[in-house]
XYZ file of C-alpha atoms in Angstrom:
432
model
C -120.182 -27.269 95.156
C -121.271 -27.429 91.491
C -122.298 -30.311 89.824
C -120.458 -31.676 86.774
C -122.996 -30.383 84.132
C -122.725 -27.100 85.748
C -118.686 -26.812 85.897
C -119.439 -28.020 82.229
C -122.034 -25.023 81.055
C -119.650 -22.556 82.657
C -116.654 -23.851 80.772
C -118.848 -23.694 77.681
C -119.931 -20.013 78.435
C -116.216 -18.771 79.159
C -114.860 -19.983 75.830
C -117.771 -18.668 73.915
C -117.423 -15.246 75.867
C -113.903 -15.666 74.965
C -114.989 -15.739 71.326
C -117.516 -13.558 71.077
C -115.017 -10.855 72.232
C -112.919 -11.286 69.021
C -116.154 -11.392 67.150
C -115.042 -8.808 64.679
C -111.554 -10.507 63.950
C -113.279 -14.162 63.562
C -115.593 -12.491 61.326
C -112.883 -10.970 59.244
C -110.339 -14.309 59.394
C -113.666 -16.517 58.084
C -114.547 -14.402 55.655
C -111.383 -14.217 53.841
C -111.467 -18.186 53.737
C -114.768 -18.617 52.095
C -113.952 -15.433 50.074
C -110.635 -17.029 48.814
C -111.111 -20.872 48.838
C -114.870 -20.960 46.939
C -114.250 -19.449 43.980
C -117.866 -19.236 43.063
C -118.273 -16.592 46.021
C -116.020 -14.207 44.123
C -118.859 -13.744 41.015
C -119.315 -10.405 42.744
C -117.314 -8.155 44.963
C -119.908 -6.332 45.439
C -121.419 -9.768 47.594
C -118.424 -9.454 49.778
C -119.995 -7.122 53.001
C -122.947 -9.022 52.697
C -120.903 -12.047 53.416
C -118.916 -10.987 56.229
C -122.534 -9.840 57.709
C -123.457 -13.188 57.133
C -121.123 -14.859 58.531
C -120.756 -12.424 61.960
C -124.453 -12.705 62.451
C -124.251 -16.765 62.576
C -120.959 -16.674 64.368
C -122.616 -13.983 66.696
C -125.769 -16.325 67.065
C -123.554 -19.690 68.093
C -121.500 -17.268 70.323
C -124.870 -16.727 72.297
C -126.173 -20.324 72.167
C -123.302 -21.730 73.905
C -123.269 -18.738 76.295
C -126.846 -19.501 77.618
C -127.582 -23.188 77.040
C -130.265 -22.499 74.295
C -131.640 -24.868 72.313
C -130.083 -24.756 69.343
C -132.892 -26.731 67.568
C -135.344 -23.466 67.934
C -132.827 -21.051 66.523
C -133.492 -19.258 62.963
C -130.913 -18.369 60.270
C -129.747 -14.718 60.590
C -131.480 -11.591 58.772
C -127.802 -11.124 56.586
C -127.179 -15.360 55.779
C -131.432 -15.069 54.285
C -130.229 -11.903 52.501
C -127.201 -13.749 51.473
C -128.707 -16.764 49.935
C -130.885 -14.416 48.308
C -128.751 -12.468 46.044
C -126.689 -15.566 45.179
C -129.786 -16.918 43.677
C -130.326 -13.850 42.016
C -126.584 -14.141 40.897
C -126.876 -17.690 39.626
C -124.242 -19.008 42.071
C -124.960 -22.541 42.475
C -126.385 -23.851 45.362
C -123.551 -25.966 46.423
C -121.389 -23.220 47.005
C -123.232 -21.768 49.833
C -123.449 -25.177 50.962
C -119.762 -25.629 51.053
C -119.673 -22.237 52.840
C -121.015 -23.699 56.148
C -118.909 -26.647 56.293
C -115.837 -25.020 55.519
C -116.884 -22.182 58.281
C -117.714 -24.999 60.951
C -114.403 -26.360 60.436
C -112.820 -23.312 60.719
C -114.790 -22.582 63.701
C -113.915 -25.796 65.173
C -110.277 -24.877 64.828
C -110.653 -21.830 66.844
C -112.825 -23.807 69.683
C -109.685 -26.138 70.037
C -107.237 -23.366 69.485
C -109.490 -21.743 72.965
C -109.904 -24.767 74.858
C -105.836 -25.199 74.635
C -105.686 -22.049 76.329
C -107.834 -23.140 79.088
C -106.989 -24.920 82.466
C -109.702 -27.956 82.035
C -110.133 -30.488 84.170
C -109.264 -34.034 82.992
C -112.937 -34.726 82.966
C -114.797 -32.179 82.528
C -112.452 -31.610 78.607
C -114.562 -33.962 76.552
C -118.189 -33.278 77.827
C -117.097 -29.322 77.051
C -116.252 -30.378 73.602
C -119.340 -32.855 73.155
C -121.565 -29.880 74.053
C -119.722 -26.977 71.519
C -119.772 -29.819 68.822
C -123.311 -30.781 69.189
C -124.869 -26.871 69.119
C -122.776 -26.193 66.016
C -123.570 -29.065 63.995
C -127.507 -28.904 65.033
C -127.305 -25.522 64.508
C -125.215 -25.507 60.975
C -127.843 -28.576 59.667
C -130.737 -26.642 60.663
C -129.652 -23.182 59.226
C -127.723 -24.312 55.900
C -131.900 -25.748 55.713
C -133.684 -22.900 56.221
C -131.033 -21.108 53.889
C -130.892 -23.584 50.949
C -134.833 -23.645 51.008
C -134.339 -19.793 50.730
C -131.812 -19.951 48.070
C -134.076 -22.105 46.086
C -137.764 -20.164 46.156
C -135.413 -17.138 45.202
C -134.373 -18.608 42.512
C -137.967 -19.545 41.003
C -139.099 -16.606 41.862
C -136.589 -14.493 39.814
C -136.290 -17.106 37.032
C -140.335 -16.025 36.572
C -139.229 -12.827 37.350
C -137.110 -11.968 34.778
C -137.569 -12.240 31.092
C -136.439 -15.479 31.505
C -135.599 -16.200 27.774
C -133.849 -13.482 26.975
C -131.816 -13.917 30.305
C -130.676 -17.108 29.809
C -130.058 -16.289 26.152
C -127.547 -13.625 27.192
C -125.804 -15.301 29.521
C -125.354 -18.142 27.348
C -123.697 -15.900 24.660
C -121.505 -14.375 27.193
C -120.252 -17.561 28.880
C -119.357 -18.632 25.273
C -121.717 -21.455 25.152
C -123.303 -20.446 22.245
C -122.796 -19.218 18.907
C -124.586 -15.992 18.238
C -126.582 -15.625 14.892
C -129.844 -14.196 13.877
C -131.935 -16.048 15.705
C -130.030 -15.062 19.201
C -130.588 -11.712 18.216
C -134.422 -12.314 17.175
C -134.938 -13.544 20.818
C -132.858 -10.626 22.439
C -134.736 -8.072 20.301
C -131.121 -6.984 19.876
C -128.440 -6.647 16.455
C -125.755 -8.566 17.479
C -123.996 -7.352 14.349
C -123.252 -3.773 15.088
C -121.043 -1.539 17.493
C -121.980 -2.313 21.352
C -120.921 -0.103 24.545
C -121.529 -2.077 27.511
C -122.311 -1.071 31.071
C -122.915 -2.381 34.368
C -125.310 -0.571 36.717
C -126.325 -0.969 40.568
C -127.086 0.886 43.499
C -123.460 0.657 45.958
C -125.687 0.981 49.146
C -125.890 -2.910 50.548
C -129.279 -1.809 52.222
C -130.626 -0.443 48.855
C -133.454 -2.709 48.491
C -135.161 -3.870 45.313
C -133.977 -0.810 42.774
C -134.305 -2.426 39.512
C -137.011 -0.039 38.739
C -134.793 2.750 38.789
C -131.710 1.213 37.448
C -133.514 0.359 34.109
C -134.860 3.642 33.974
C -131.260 4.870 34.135
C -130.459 2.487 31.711
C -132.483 4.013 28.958
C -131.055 7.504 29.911
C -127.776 6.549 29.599
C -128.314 4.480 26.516
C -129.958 8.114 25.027
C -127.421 10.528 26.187
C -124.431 7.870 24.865
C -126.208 8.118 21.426
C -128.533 4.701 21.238
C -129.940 4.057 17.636
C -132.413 1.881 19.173
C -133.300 0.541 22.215
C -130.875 -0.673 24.462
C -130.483 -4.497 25.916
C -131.240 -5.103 29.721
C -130.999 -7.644 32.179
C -131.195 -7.401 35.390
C -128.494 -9.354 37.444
C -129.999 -8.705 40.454
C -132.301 -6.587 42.798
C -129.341 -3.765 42.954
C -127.328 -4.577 39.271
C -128.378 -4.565 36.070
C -126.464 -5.087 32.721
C -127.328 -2.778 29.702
C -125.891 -2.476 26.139
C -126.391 0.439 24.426
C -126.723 -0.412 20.543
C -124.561 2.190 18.670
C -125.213 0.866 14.785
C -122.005 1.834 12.658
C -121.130 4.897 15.076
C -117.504 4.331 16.904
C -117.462 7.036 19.404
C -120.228 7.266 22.042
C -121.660 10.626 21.356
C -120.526 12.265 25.019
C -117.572 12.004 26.378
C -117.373 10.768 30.374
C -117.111 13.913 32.109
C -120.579 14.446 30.735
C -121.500 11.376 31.502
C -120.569 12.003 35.393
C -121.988 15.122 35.464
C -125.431 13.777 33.397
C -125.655 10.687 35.687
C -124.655 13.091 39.110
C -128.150 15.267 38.072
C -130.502 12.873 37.097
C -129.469 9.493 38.688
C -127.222 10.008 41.801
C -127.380 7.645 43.992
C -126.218 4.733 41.245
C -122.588 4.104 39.651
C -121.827 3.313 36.495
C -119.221 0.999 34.988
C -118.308 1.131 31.572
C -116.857 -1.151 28.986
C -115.620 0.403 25.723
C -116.709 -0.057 22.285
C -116.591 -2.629 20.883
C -118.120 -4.706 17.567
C -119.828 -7.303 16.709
C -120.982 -10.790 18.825
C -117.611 -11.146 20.175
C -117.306 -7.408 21.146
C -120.636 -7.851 22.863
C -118.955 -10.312 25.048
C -116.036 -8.086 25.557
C -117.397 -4.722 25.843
C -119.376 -6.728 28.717
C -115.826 -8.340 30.759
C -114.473 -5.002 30.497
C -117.508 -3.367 32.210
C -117.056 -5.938 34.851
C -113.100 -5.175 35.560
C -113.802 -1.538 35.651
C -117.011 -2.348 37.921
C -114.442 -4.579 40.261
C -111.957 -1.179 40.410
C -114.759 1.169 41.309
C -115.938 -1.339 43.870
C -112.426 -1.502 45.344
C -112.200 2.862 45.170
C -115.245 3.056 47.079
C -115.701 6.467 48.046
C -113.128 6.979 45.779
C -114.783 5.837 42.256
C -116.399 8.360 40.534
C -120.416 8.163 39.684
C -118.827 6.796 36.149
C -115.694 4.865 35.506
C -114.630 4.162 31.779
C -112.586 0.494 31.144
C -110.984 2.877 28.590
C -109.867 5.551 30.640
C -106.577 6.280 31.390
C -105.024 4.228 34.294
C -108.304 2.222 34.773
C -107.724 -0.873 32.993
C -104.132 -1.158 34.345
C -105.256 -0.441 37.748
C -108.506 -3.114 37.232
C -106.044 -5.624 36.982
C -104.575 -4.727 40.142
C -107.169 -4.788 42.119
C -107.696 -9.047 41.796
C -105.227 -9.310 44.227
C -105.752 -6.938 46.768
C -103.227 -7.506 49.630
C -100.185 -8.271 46.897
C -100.961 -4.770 45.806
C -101.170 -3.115 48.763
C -97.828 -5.070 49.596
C -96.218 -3.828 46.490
C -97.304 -0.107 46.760
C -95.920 0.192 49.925
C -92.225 -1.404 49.001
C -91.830 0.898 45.957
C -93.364 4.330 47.814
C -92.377 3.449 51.193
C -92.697 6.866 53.587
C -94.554 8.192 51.146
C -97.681 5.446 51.103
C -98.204 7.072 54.603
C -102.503 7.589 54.969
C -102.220 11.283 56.034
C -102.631 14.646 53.968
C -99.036 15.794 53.731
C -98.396 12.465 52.462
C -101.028 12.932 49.817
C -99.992 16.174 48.817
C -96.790 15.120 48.351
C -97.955 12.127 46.156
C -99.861 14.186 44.074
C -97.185 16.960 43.448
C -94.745 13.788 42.246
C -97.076 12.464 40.044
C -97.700 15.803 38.289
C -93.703 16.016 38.477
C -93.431 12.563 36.465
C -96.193 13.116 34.154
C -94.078 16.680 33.108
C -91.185 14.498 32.248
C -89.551 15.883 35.877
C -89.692 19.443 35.000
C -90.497 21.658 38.213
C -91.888 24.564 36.261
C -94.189 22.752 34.355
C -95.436 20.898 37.125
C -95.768 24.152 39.212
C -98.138 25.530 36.261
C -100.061 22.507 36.903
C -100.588 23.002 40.569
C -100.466 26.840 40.449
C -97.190 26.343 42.784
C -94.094 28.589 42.787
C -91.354 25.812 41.350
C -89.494 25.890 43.865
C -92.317 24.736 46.540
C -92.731 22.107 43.641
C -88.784 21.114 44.165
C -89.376 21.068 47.766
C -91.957 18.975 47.648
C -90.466 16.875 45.031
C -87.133 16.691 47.750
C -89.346 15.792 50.599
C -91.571 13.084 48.883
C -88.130 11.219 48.001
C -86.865 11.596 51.386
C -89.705 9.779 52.445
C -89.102 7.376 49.917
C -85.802 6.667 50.778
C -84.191 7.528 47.178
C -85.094 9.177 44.112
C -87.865 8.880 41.481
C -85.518 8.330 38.495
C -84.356 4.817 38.732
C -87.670 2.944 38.786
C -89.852 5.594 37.355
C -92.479 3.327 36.001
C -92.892 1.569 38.944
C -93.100 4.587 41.049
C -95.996 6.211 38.602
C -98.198 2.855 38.485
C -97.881 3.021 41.870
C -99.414 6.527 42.397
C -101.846 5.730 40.216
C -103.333 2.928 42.434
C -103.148 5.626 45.789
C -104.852 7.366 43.294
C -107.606 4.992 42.651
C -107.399 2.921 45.860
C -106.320 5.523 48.666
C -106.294 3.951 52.000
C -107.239 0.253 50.654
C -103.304 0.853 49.589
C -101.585 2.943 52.208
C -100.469 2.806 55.646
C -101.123 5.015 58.626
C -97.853 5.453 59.482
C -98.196 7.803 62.914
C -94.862 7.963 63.905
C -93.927 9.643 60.552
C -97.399 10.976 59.955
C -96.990 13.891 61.685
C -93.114 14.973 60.037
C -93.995 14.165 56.431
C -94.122 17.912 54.823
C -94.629 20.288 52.334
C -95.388 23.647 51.028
């Protein structure tokens, strides 16, 4: 018969089995916390995989402790949490934040180990001892990893403070966080006119495993600062090892000097595998500020489009800085798109093709035959269409019109970030 310890170790094992088997959902439900409840996490969207990687590969590593009896005290952080730490440094997130990240994930771990244990038929006395053991791995292991991390954290942050061109840096993001009053002397030590026309952008490489690319990005900073029609040299500063920030100095001039579909086809030939986010025109020190937040929304949209985004996105395109807005709260929209297209939100072709021939519809102030020019369509496969989409809907596109187009927009933008596979109507939605 086995002893006590052993009944014990085999309890422990099933409910981290038990666990590990939901890995992906855990992951998923953890990340959302931290994502929501620190709001220093949320500095960059972009952060957000690397997170969730974090997190699954120390979830996945406690997962395995408790399975085999290891030692927690000899375990090492994960590949993703060093990475992690990393590019928060690099970000400027303070230190605390990613401290407050592994308590608030033990505790929501613990939850879950109670939540499993409840589930369990456990003997009187062997229910204690099971959680003694599960409490003791995670908190050795969470005090020895938030270590190694934090003493990662803080050698990346020397190292890219010395890195960078540290005064100019600092300078910059004191001016943008409003902490200080630009005059000539902040533009002396940026070796930038302050006093002019600006047109912001934000640069970075979307693949997570990208590696150290600020070579390249400044390069393509100078290119696009040339082909937007620079009178001098542009301003850069790196953000981090995949981002920079660049402002292209545009004197008097208040138009960049090519439009954005040159841009995207300029940026597709000579720098492909990086996206860029741009922020308007704007003037002076308080337009270099703005040009800059703008950059940043229309950054957070093209993060959000993924494969979606273009190689370019303009904060002053059409659509974009409506939809930017939108995409802060990403389930509420997704909520919202769905109750005002309904049927037609379904993630399937027909369903697109319908959404697309209504929006053409709307923007032609509801006339078939313009739309059918449009879509080189016969009108009256555009009525059909048009009949179809609102049958899917549920009622016509008349009543809440503006609604209805905003919402198209963000399928648009968004696509299956918004819709819903709907398979039992998936298959019947149709069109010509």
């Amino acid at each position: 018969m086995a002893s006590h310890d052993e009944r014990t170790a085999l309890l422990v094992a099933r409910i981290a089995s038990s666990l590990n088997r939901r890995l992906v959902s855990l992951t998923a439900d953890i990340t959302d916390v931290l994502y929501t409840e620190i709001p220093d996490l949320r500095a960059d969207r972009q952060l957000l995989e690397l997170l969730g990687a974090s997190v699954e590969g120390n979830l996945d590593t406690i997962f395995h402790t408790l399975q085999h009896n290891i030692a927690p005290e000899n375990l090492e952080a994960p590949a993703a949490a060093m990475e992690y730490a990393r590019r928060l440094a690099q970000q400027g997130v303070p230190v605390n934040a990613l401290v407050r990240a592994y308590r608030l994930g033990q505790t929501n771990l613990l939850k879950l180990v109670f939540d499993e244990l409840g589930g369990e038929a456990v003997e009187p006395e062997l229910g204690v001892p099971v959680l003694e053991r599960i409490i003791t791995v995670m908190s050795v292991y969470i005090d020895r990893v938030s270590q190694q991390v934090v003493a990662v954290y803080e050698r990346e942050r020397e190292r890219w403070l010395a890195h960078q061109s540290s005064v100019r840096a600092v300078r910059v993001q004191e001016i943008l966080a409003g902490n200080e009053h630009p005059d000539a002397g902040a533009s002396a030590a940026l070796n930038y006119v302050l006093n002019q026309n600006h047109l912001a952008a934000i640069i970075w490489a979307p693949d997570a495993g990208a590696g150290d690319m600020l070579a390249k990005i400044e390069s393509a900073a100078h290119d696009f600062s040339g082909f937007m029609g620079a009178v001098t040299d542009p301003l850069f500063v790196a953000a981090d090892r995949v981002t920079g920030w660049v402002w292209v100095p545009l004197g008097t001039r208040s138009a960049p000097r090519r439009d954005y579909s040159e841009l995207r086809e300029f940026l597709h030939d000579r720098h492909s595998e990086l996206v860029v986010a741009v922020g308007g025109i704007t003037s002076g020190p308080e337009g270099f500020r703005q040009s800059h937040a703008r950059a940043q929304r229309a950054r957070a949209l093209a993060i959000a489009a993924g494969k979606n985004a273009p190689v370019a996105i303009a904060y002053d395109e059409p659509g974009v800085s409506t939809v930017a807005m939108l995409t802060e709260d990403p389930a509420a929209t997704r909520t919202w798109v769905q109750s005002v297209l309904r049927g037609l939100a379904a993630d399937n072709e027909n369903a697109a093709r319908l959404r697309e021939t209504v929006q053409v519809y709307l923007a032609n102030n509801l006339s078939n035959v313009a739309a059918a020019k449009v879509l080189d369509l016969h009108y009256n496969s555009v009525k059909y269409r048009v009949k179809r989409a609102a049958e899917e809907r549920g009622e016509d596109f008349t009543r809440d019109r503006l609604s209805v187009e905003l919402a198209l927009l963000v399928c648009q933008w968004l696509g299956p970030a918004v819709l819903t596979l709907d398979q039992a109507k998936g298959g019947h939605v149709g069109g010509q």
